[in-house]
Amino acid sequence: MSESDWTLQSMISASPRHAAEDPPWARRTLTAVALVFLALFLGLPLLVVFAHALSAGLDSFGNAVSDPAALSAIRLTLLVAAISVPLNAVFGVSAAWCIAKFDFPGKRLLITAIDLPFAVSPVVSGLVFVLLFGAQGLLGPWLQDHGIRIIFAVPGIVLATLFITFPFVARELIPLMQEQGPEEEQAALSLGASGWQMFWRVTLPNVRFGLLYGIVLLNARAMGEFGAVSVVSGHIRGRTNTMPLHVEILYNEYQTAAAFAVASLLALLALVTLCLKHFLEWRMGRRQGAADAA
Amino acid sequence: MRQPRRILPGFGLTLGYTLVYLSLLVLLPLGALFVKTASLSWSEFAAAAFSERALAAYRLTFGASFLAAAVNAVLGLVVAWVLVRYQFLGKGLVDGLVDLPFALPTAVAGITLTTLLAPNGWVGSLLQPLGIEAAYTPLGIVIALTFIGLPFVVRTVQPVLEDLEQEVEDAASSLGAPRWQTFRRVLLPAISPALLAGFTLAFARAVGEYGSVVFISGNMPMKTEIAPLLIVTKLEQYEYAGATAIAVVMLVVSLALLLVIQGLQALASRRGRSVKAGT
């Protein structure tokens, strides 16, 4: 930047900015409207979860979350997340690699197809697996003959969760890898690195925060999914209940304090997710579009 | 960027894996929905998909989703404006909290909002003397869907507002345009594609929403029964054909919305760039 550019720059930023500023009354009114809206719709519900979770005292909170049915729901939720997160993360990296670093016909269509699960209602996402693997489903009779249970069992819950959380990592990595371009990888190869060396030493470190970001969102959705899992699970207590389903059962049995006790664990997960998301956005030095977490 | 790109390895492996995984997990199951539908005759399909009860459910689902998305469009724009343009205490915290509806499991949102709005709840007990019933009514459904869609408009409008060159506004004001006119003529055209994209995202999300609504809606057929719930009810009664027909209607609407959203987002990013370039 030359000397004269500098002068010009400082002249522009020194020029009075008030020209386009809002009058104080508008400023105050708009801020008040925004804060009241957010306090009512976000702050108050968050407060309610924790207030009701502890409303019957710490002992009953402890009993509610250490009840055998609650423990088995927590175990199942962790298991489902432990399967879905790595599978969809590997898929996301693979899809982002071929879409971001290569040109091929049908790329736009492929990106749209990857977005599909976000557009489909969770209930419909569960239903398709019932139609495929249920007792009256297309593959139902064959599965029954071979003694394989998918619907109303853990495999169905895993499949529905995989479907629902399918796009998270791919969506995060595609724009990131596109932005970075192929130059660094090409340099690594021309210096004699093998394909895997290039991947582990160049590609993965370059996208690590974006990958983590996608994984954090994917994990939150996998642990919290309700609609799709509810359709395929059969609600067998102690066997096919995840945490959100356990919350529903307790709530419908009027065990409100216990329902909120388990719900508060999920709300804590949400808060941890938001903190991690915020941290990763700060590390990446950018803001996320809304569609990411849809 | 225009050098030959095939030098990098792994294209065949990753594209192949992507296509196989996508087909097995997403395309094949969605295909099963259409195979099942194809086994119905047209009259069977129409009887299930367009019964009185189903039509009432669509009206409620789309009507409540539209209202919720409209509320979010107006208040989301205000929130985005305040977060981008003004300074106040706790702004970072407020900004981070906007994403809560994305992170909070829908069942938790559902029981929480219901408990708040029930006649004996913190908010419901205040509304009752005014003659307003929120829980177990369409109003409750709109509130739940507003919660679910809250981040969309904020997060699509916010980056566009941040990128807007203040010089354009300054120019308009220095030419004597009143503040309101500057907003209407200069700012609104620049942010309208993003606003519309945010609105459509919130609407699309609300149309399919289930978890947060089932608790608060009361689930009365013809009155407070949303379409996703009707699908679940049919499934529980082993009426697979009926569930499938309604699901196909919902899926077709979702796909149409997905295409609209992609078009709007492309438009929004183009418009954002052109405004930045000062055209």
XYZ file of C-alpha atoms in Angstrom:
573
model
C 0.000 0.000 0.000
C 1.519 3.343 -1.050
C 1.696 6.504 1.002
C -1.184 8.190 -0.790
C -3.386 5.129 -0.313
C -2.757 5.345 3.388
C -3.804 8.960 3.511
C -6.954 8.199 1.568
C -7.738 5.262 3.836
C -7.374 7.307 6.995
C -9.460 10.085 5.494
C -12.296 7.681 4.780
C -12.278 6.088 8.207
C -11.968 9.478 9.868
C -14.954 10.858 7.996
C -18.053 11.167 10.166
C -19.878 7.838 10.216
C -22.974 9.126 11.953
C -24.530 9.884 8.595
C -25.964 6.361 8.402
C -26.542 5.792 12.077
C -29.938 5.218 13.628
C -31.430 7.790 15.990
C -31.065 6.844 19.694
C -34.763 6.060 20.177
C -34.678 3.533 17.280
C -31.483 2.045 18.659
C -33.018 1.560 22.102
C -36.347 0.227 20.813
C -34.782 -2.290 18.427
C -32.321 -3.524 21.054
C -35.156 -3.933 23.566
C -37.346 -5.820 21.054
C -34.479 -8.178 20.141
C -33.468 -8.861 23.737
C -37.015 -9.425 24.992
C -37.704 -11.822 22.094
C -34.534 -13.812 22.778
C -35.077 -13.797 26.549
C -38.604 -15.181 26.141
C -37.814 -17.747 23.466
C -34.307 -18.872 24.478
C -33.467 -17.745 28.000
C -36.709 -18.696 29.684
C -36.908 -22.273 28.287
C -33.299 -22.913 29.286
C -34.066 -21.712 32.796
C -37.185 -23.899 32.970
C -35.263 -27.078 32.102
C -32.833 -26.685 34.979
C -35.385 -25.299 37.455
C -37.715 -28.262 36.917
C -34.853 -30.763 36.896
C -33.896 -29.667 40.403
C -37.438 -28.893 41.600
C -37.732 -32.151 43.542
C -34.302 -31.806 45.110
C -30.855 -33.175 44.319
C -31.677 -36.669 45.605
C -34.524 -37.274 43.205
C -32.389 -35.746 40.426
C -29.740 -38.321 41.244
C -32.302 -41.116 41.360
C -33.810 -40.085 38.024
C -30.508 -40.129 36.168
C -29.182 -43.293 37.825
C -32.383 -45.302 37.397
C -31.625 -48.509 35.387
C -33.892 -47.426 32.514
C -32.204 -44.016 32.407
C -28.740 -45.602 32.470
C -29.593 -47.959 29.645
C -30.986 -45.002 27.650
C -27.737 -43.093 28.243
C -25.688 -46.134 27.188
C -27.741 -46.590 24.006
C -27.466 -42.888 23.125
C -23.679 -43.036 23.558
C -23.493 -46.224 21.491
C -25.546 -44.742 18.646
C -23.364 -41.616 18.609
C -20.184 -43.722 18.761
C -21.263 -45.556 15.588
C -22.774 -42.664 13.619
C -20.101 -40.043 14.234
C -17.107 -41.912 12.752
C -19.085 -43.385 9.837
C -20.524 -40.061 8.729
C -17.230 -38.251 9.401
C -15.334 -40.627 7.087
C -18.060 -40.203 4.475
C -17.869 -36.415 4.838
C -14.106 -36.340 4.273
C -14.402 -38.662 1.296
C -17.248 -36.682 -0.308
C -15.491 -33.366 0.299
C -12.258 -34.655 -1.251
C -13.792 -35.686 -4.573
C -16.176 -32.699 -4.768
C -13.755 -29.961 -3.712
C -10.573 -31.084 -5.463
C -11.898 -32.473 -8.758
C -14.266 -31.448 -11.531
C -16.707 -33.993 -12.886
C -20.128 -33.936 -14.527
C -23.072 -34.150 -12.144
C -21.256 -32.465 -9.257
C -24.115 -30.036 -8.522
C -26.570 -32.922 -8.452
C -24.342 -34.861 -6.039
C -24.165 -31.869 -3.673
C -27.959 -31.570 -3.758
C -28.340 -35.301 -3.059
C -26.029 -35.006 -0.035
C -28.288 -32.222 1.294
C -31.426 -34.375 0.975
C -31.576 -35.717 4.563
C -31.736 -32.144 5.936
C -34.796 -31.433 3.804
C -36.728 -34.568 4.736
C -38.967 -34.578 7.830
C -37.466 -36.715 10.629
C -40.664 -38.752 10.700
C -40.364 -39.535 6.984
C -36.691 -40.446 7.540
C -37.766 -43.047 10.063
C -40.653 -44.246 7.923
C -38.463 -45.117 4.921
C -36.542 -47.612 7.040
C -39.766 -49.158 8.326
C -40.925 -49.552 4.712
C -37.623 -51.170 3.810
C -36.893 -53.383 6.823
C -40.170 -53.589 8.785
C -42.227 -56.790 9.119
C -44.353 -55.740 6.128
C -41.449 -53.973 4.406
C -39.771 -54.778 1.093
C -37.007 -56.796 2.736
C -39.062 -57.731 5.807
C -39.880 -61.361 4.933
C -36.271 -62.127 3.940
C -34.927 -60.602 7.180
C -37.474 -62.566 9.211
C -36.451 -65.846 7.565
C -32.862 -65.150 8.537
C -33.700 -64.040 12.075
C -32.393 -60.499 11.597
C -34.153 -57.694 13.434
C -33.604 -54.126 12.303
C -36.815 -52.256 13.061
C -37.738 -51.976 16.764
C -34.097 -52.820 17.459
C -30.751 -51.070 17.758
C -29.724 -51.396 14.053
C -32.829 -49.433 13.022
C -32.010 -46.658 15.481
C -28.447 -46.500 14.142
C -29.654 -46.402 10.508
C -32.182 -43.640 11.180
C -29.543 -41.610 13.039
C -27.010 -42.120 10.223
C -29.595 -40.849 7.739
C -30.548 -37.787 9.810
C -26.933 -36.742 10.465
C -25.638 -37.694 7.001
C -24.737 -34.219 5.606
C -23.113 -32.486 8.612
C -19.393 -33.122 7.981
C -19.591 -33.116 4.161
C -21.342 -29.735 4.155
C -18.751 -28.231 6.447
C -15.723 -29.558 4.555
C -16.772 -29.003 0.918
C -16.597 -25.169 0.969
C -13.505 -25.250 3.202
C -11.553 -27.570 0.881
C -12.751 -25.685 -2.194
C -11.414 -22.466 -0.723
C -8.022 -24.046 -0.016
C -7.583 -25.401 -3.544
C -5.272 -28.239 -4.603
C -1.943 -26.339 -4.554
C -0.603 -27.504 -1.185
C -1.420 -31.125 -1.933
C 0.226 -30.861 -5.344
C 3.327 -29.413 -3.710
C 3.450 -32.296 -1.228
C 3.190 -34.838 -4.049
C 5.847 -33.185 -6.149
C 8.153 -33.304 -3.130
C 7.704 -37.071 -3.151
C 4.943 -37.673 -0.588
C 2.687 -40.656 -1.117
C -1.088 -40.192 -1.345
C -1.674 -41.166 2.284
C 1.258 -39.071 3.519
C -0.216 -36.075 1.689
C -3.626 -36.771 3.264
C -2.397 -37.163 6.850
C 0.255 -34.422 6.755
C -1.343 -31.761 4.545
C -5.054 -32.219 3.904
C -6.222 -33.301 7.352
C -4.255 -30.680 9.330
C -5.575 -27.977 6.979
C -9.213 -28.846 7.621
C -8.981 -30.084 11.216
C -11.084 -27.330 12.783
C -13.741 -27.555 10.084
C -13.842 -31.325 10.555
C -14.182 -30.953 14.331
C -16.902 -28.369 13.813
C -18.897 -30.768 11.657
C -18.338 -33.585 14.177
C -19.565 -31.454 17.103
C -22.815 -30.644 15.288
C -23.191 -34.222 14.040
C -22.723 -35.578 17.560
C -25.291 -33.183 19.065
C -27.887 -34.186 16.499
C -27.083 -37.904 16.832
C -27.590 -37.796 20.597
C -30.661 -35.581 20.465
C -32.625 -36.961 17.506
C -36.210 -37.740 18.411
C -38.638 -38.019 15.463
C -36.790 -40.477 13.228
C -35.611 -42.632 16.118
C -39.078 -42.645 17.681
C -40.562 -44.153 14.497
C -38.084 -47.047 14.275
C -37.415 -47.790 17.946
C -40.618 -49.393 19.207
C -39.981 -47.756 22.614
C -38.930 -50.953 24.362
C -37.857 -49.738 27.772
C -34.350 -50.702 28.772
C -33.627 -51.993 25.236
C -34.455 -49.523 22.477
C -34.930 -46.282 24.375
C -32.505 -43.457 23.716
C -32.320 -40.465 26.057
C -34.826 -38.295 24.142
C -37.278 -41.235 24.005
C -36.797 -41.867 27.715
C -37.629 -38.194 28.371
C -40.852 -38.607 26.385
C -41.912 -41.710 28.343
C -41.249 -40.116 31.727
C -43.078 -36.964 30.689
C -46.114 -38.894 29.445
C -46.179 -40.828 32.734
C -46.394 -37.475 34.582
C -42.955 -38.005 36.138
C -42.159 -34.404 35.273
C -39.194 -33.881 37.582
C -37.546 -37.105 36.363
C -38.247 -36.191 32.726
C -36.592 -32.806 33.232
C -33.686 -34.391 35.093
C -32.809 -36.496 32.026
C -33.686 -33.549 29.755
C -31.256 -31.347 31.671
C -28.421 -33.706 30.721
C -29.370 -33.185 27.069
C -29.602 -29.425 27.651
C -26.088 -29.508 29.156
C -24.923 -31.332 26.041
C -26.486 -28.540 23.971
C -24.657 -25.872 25.984
C -21.333 -27.718 25.666
C -22.006 -28.015 21.930
C -22.603 -24.265 21.652
C -19.376 -23.506 23.534
C -17.337 -25.854 21.333
C -18.992 -24.426 18.225
C -18.149 -20.916 19.349
C -14.549 -21.882 20.097
C -14.094 -23.568 16.712
C -15.640 -20.613 14.869
C -13.171 -18.375 16.667
C -10.270 -20.685 15.683
C -11.409 -20.683 12.076
C -11.937 -16.938 12.231
C -15.283 -16.972 10.533
C -18.970 -17.064 11.071
C -21.220 -19.906 10.084
C -24.232 -19.735 7.813
C -27.528 -20.932 9.217
C -27.846 -23.845 6.861
C -24.920 -25.621 8.526
C -26.765 -26.723 11.577
C -30.108 -27.241 9.950
C -6.638 -22.739 -10.398
C -6.951 -23.860 -14.001
C -4.073 -26.320 -14.073
C -4.937 -29.968 -14.723
C -6.621 -31.213 -11.544
C -6.368 -34.952 -12.048
C -2.827 -34.966 -10.664
C -4.190 -35.493 -7.145
C -4.824 -39.116 -6.176
C -7.905 -40.720 -4.715
C -10.584 -39.429 -7.065
C -11.946 -42.848 -8.015
C -11.793 -44.196 -4.464
C -13.514 -41.236 -2.803
C -16.140 -40.692 -5.510
C -16.928 -44.409 -5.536
C -17.221 -44.584 -1.758
C -19.337 -41.415 -1.681
C -21.741 -42.742 -4.288
C -22.093 -46.191 -2.698
C -22.609 -44.800 0.818
C -25.063 -42.169 -0.438
C -27.032 -44.752 -2.406
C -27.241 -47.316 0.399
C -28.089 -44.921 3.182
C -30.147 -42.210 1.498
C -31.233 -42.897 -2.075
C -32.280 -46.534 -1.625
C -34.414 -45.907 1.487
C -36.071 -42.866 -0.123
C -36.644 -45.032 -3.191
C -38.484 -47.548 -0.994
C -41.023 -44.815 -0.278
C -41.773 -44.420 -3.977
C -41.821 -48.189 -4.611
C -44.372 -48.548 -1.829
C -46.421 -45.672 -3.271
C -46.329 -47.199 -6.744
C -48.005 -50.317 -5.328
C -51.069 -48.221 -4.449
C -53.782 -47.485 -6.997
C -54.499 -43.805 -7.645
C -57.779 -43.936 -5.749
C -56.127 -45.636 -2.760
C -53.401 -43.001 -2.817
C -55.849 -40.094 -3.098
C -58.096 -41.512 -0.379
C -55.156 -41.603 2.040
C -53.238 -38.514 0.967
C -56.220 -36.192 0.515
C -58.688 -37.386 3.149
C -60.466 -34.723 5.222
C -58.196 -35.493 8.144
C -55.028 -35.302 6.020
C -56.130 -32.024 4.425
C -56.772 -30.527 7.874
C -53.302 -31.679 8.938
C -51.635 -30.057 5.865
C -53.527 -26.801 6.446
C -52.386 -26.686 10.050
C -48.795 -27.733 9.245
C -48.264 -25.251 6.420
C -50.288 -22.450 8.062
C -48.498 -22.675 11.421
C -45.110 -23.051 9.691
C -45.798 -19.976 7.555
C -46.798 -17.881 10.579
C -43.767 -19.042 12.573
C -41.411 -18.309 9.667
C -43.009 -14.857 9.228
C -42.521 -14.035 12.925
C -38.917 -15.176 12.589
C -38.391 -13.106 9.434
C -39.416 -9.892 11.218
C -37.878 -10.509 14.657
C -34.875 -12.372 13.196
C -34.090 -9.321 11.068
C -34.288 -7.109 14.159
C -31.989 -9.490 16.086
C -29.480 -9.630 13.217
C -29.539 -5.831 12.881
C -28.997 -5.275 16.600
C -26.177 -7.860 16.740
C -24.347 -6.376 13.744
C -24.885 -2.645 14.239
C -25.093 -1.961 17.971
C -22.831 -2.542 20.951
C -24.253 -3.652 24.285
C -23.245 -5.619 27.357
C -23.332 -9.388 26.919
C -23.554 -9.230 23.125
C -21.212 -12.191 22.649
C -23.314 -14.365 24.948
C -26.561 -13.373 23.225
C -24.999 -14.047 19.830
C -23.884 -17.529 20.922
C -27.256 -18.346 22.431
C -29.054 -17.721 19.118
C -27.982 -21.204 17.965
C -29.589 -22.916 20.975
C -32.554 -24.288 18.968
C -30.080 -26.089 16.662
C -28.310 -27.714 19.592
C -31.180 -28.456 21.971
C -32.869 -31.814 21.265
C -36.404 -31.214 19.994
C -38.020 -33.412 22.658
C -36.441 -31.239 25.358
C -37.726 -28.113 23.618
C -41.148 -29.747 23.377
C -41.612 -30.629 27.052
C -40.070 -27.319 28.138
C -42.339 -25.106 26.059
C -45.373 -27.170 27.047
C -44.522 -26.869 30.743
C -44.021 -23.109 30.349
C -47.276 -22.545 28.496
C -49.531 -25.008 30.316
C -52.294 -23.302 32.358
C -50.258 -23.808 35.549
C -46.909 -22.939 33.917
C -44.819 -19.788 34.392
C -46.144 -18.138 31.240
C -49.421 -20.021 30.837
C -50.673 -18.851 34.240
C -50.112 -15.240 33.146
C -51.891 -15.770 29.838
C -54.918 -17.537 31.293
C -56.495 -14.458 32.958
C -56.227 -12.751 29.556
C -58.231 -15.564 28.003
C -55.280 -16.805 25.926
C -54.694 -20.544 25.766
C -51.337 -21.475 24.302
C -50.715 -25.100 25.272
C -52.648 -27.724 23.292
C -53.813 -25.142 20.698
C -52.581 -24.000 17.257
C -51.001 -20.980 19.000
C -48.767 -23.376 20.935
C -47.750 -25.042 17.670
C -46.772 -21.664 16.181
C -44.709 -20.875 19.301
C -42.865 -24.213 19.142
C -42.159 -23.749 15.427
C -40.951 -20.179 16.044
C -38.459 -21.556 18.576
C -37.249 -24.245 16.158
C -36.764 -21.785 13.266
C -35.335 -18.890 15.270
C -31.660 -19.146 14.199
C -32.248 -19.424 10.453
C -33.130 -15.806 9.580
C -30.592 -14.380 12.034
C -27.772 -16.531 10.672
C -28.532 -15.931 6.981
C -29.030 -12.140 7.302
C -26.166 -11.467 9.746
C -23.226 -12.108 7.354
C -24.861 -10.060 4.587
C -25.355 -7.100 6.935
C -21.740 -7.415 8.082
C -20.457 -7.352 4.502
C -22.518 -4.330 3.481
C -20.291 -1.374 2.836
C -21.400 1.399 5.103
C -20.248 3.823 2.409
C -23.293 2.998 0.304
C -25.552 4.001 3.174
C -23.453 7.063 3.918
C -23.738 8.105 0.303
C -27.515 7.748 0.414
C -27.777 9.806 3.607
C -25.342 12.446 2.443
C -27.491 12.878 -0.644
C -30.276 13.771 1.772
C -32.231 10.507 1.970
C -34.072 10.097 5.297
C -32.952 7.088 7.371
C -36.113 5.104 6.668
C -35.784 5.668 2.942
C -32.149 4.553 3.040
C -33.283 1.378 4.736
C -36.064 0.729 2.242
C -34.221 1.651 -0.947
C -30.634 0.660 -0.174
C -30.515 -1.893 2.637
C -33.651 -3.919 2.105
C -32.920 -4.763 -1.567
C -29.428 -5.877 -0.534
C -30.574 -8.179 2.257
C -33.877 -9.369 0.805
C -32.501 -12.533 -0.897
C -30.852 -13.573 2.383
C -34.008 -12.711 4.309
C -36.106 -14.767 1.928
C -33.618 -17.673 2.122
C -33.773 -17.539 5.921
C -37.562 -17.434 5.834
C -37.715 -20.458 3.505
C -35.211 -22.411 5.627
C -37.271 -21.737 8.754
C -40.465 -22.669 6.913
C -38.984 -25.909 5.520
C -37.686 -26.904 8.942
C -41.060 -26.174 10.557
C -43.019 -28.194 7.983
C -41.180 -31.391 8.913
C -40.869 -30.704 12.646
C -42.199 -33.341 15.013
C -40.443 -33.543 18.392
C -41.101 -30.063 19.704
C -44.700 -30.011 18.451
C -46.173 -33.341 19.647
C -46.006 -32.343 23.285
C -47.559 -28.908 22.920
C -50.145 -29.545 20.212
C -52.659 -31.716 22.078
C -52.843 -33.879 18.945
C -56.591 -33.659 18.284
C -57.500 -34.981 14.813
C -58.847 -32.211 12.533
C -57.874 -29.554 15.104
C -54.294 -29.714 16.351
C -52.846 -32.686 14.457
C -49.833 -31.859 12.273
C -48.957 -33.940 9.198
C -45.822 -35.632 10.632
C -47.897 -36.747 13.631
C -50.593 -38.138 11.331
C -47.891 -40.249 9.651
C -46.813 -41.638 13.029
C -50.437 -42.321 14.047
C -51.078 -44.241 10.807
C -47.884 -46.234 11.352
C -48.887 -47.162 14.892
C -52.182 -48.465 13.512
C -50.242 -50.477 10.903
C -51.801 -48.424 8.064
C -48.610 -48.426 6.033
C -50.297 -47.326 2.800
C -51.883 -44.323 4.466
C -48.633 -43.312 6.175
C -46.722 -43.699 2.903
C -49.150 -41.579 0.871
C -48.953 -38.653 3.317
C -45.177 -39.048 3.569
C -44.844 -38.802 -0.230
C -46.824 -35.547 -0.256
C -44.579 -34.159 2.492
C -41.432 -35.393 0.750
C -42.363 -33.754 -2.566
C -43.009 -30.452 -0.765
C -39.651 -30.767 1.055
C -37.789 -31.426 -2.202
C -39.407 -28.403 -3.852
C -38.424 -26.265 -0.857
C -34.845 -27.600 -1.006
C -34.527 -26.454 -4.635
C -36.027 -23.032 -3.810
C -33.577 -22.644 -0.908
C -30.563 -23.537 -3.063
C -31.681 -21.019 -5.686
C -32.188 -18.292 -3.073
C -28.827 -18.953 -1.441
C -27.066 -18.688 -4.801
C -28.941 -15.425 -5.432
C -28.124 -14.123 -1.951
C -24.385 -14.723 -2.312
C -24.376 -13.120 -5.785
C -26.345 -10.116 -4.557
C -24.070 -9.837 -1.548
C -21.024 -9.677 -3.804
C -22.513 -7.147 -6.178
C -23.491 -4.868 -3.311
C -19.993 -5.171 -1.926
C -18.558 -4.238 -5.293
C -20.698 -1.148 -5.165
C -23.040 -1.803 -8.053
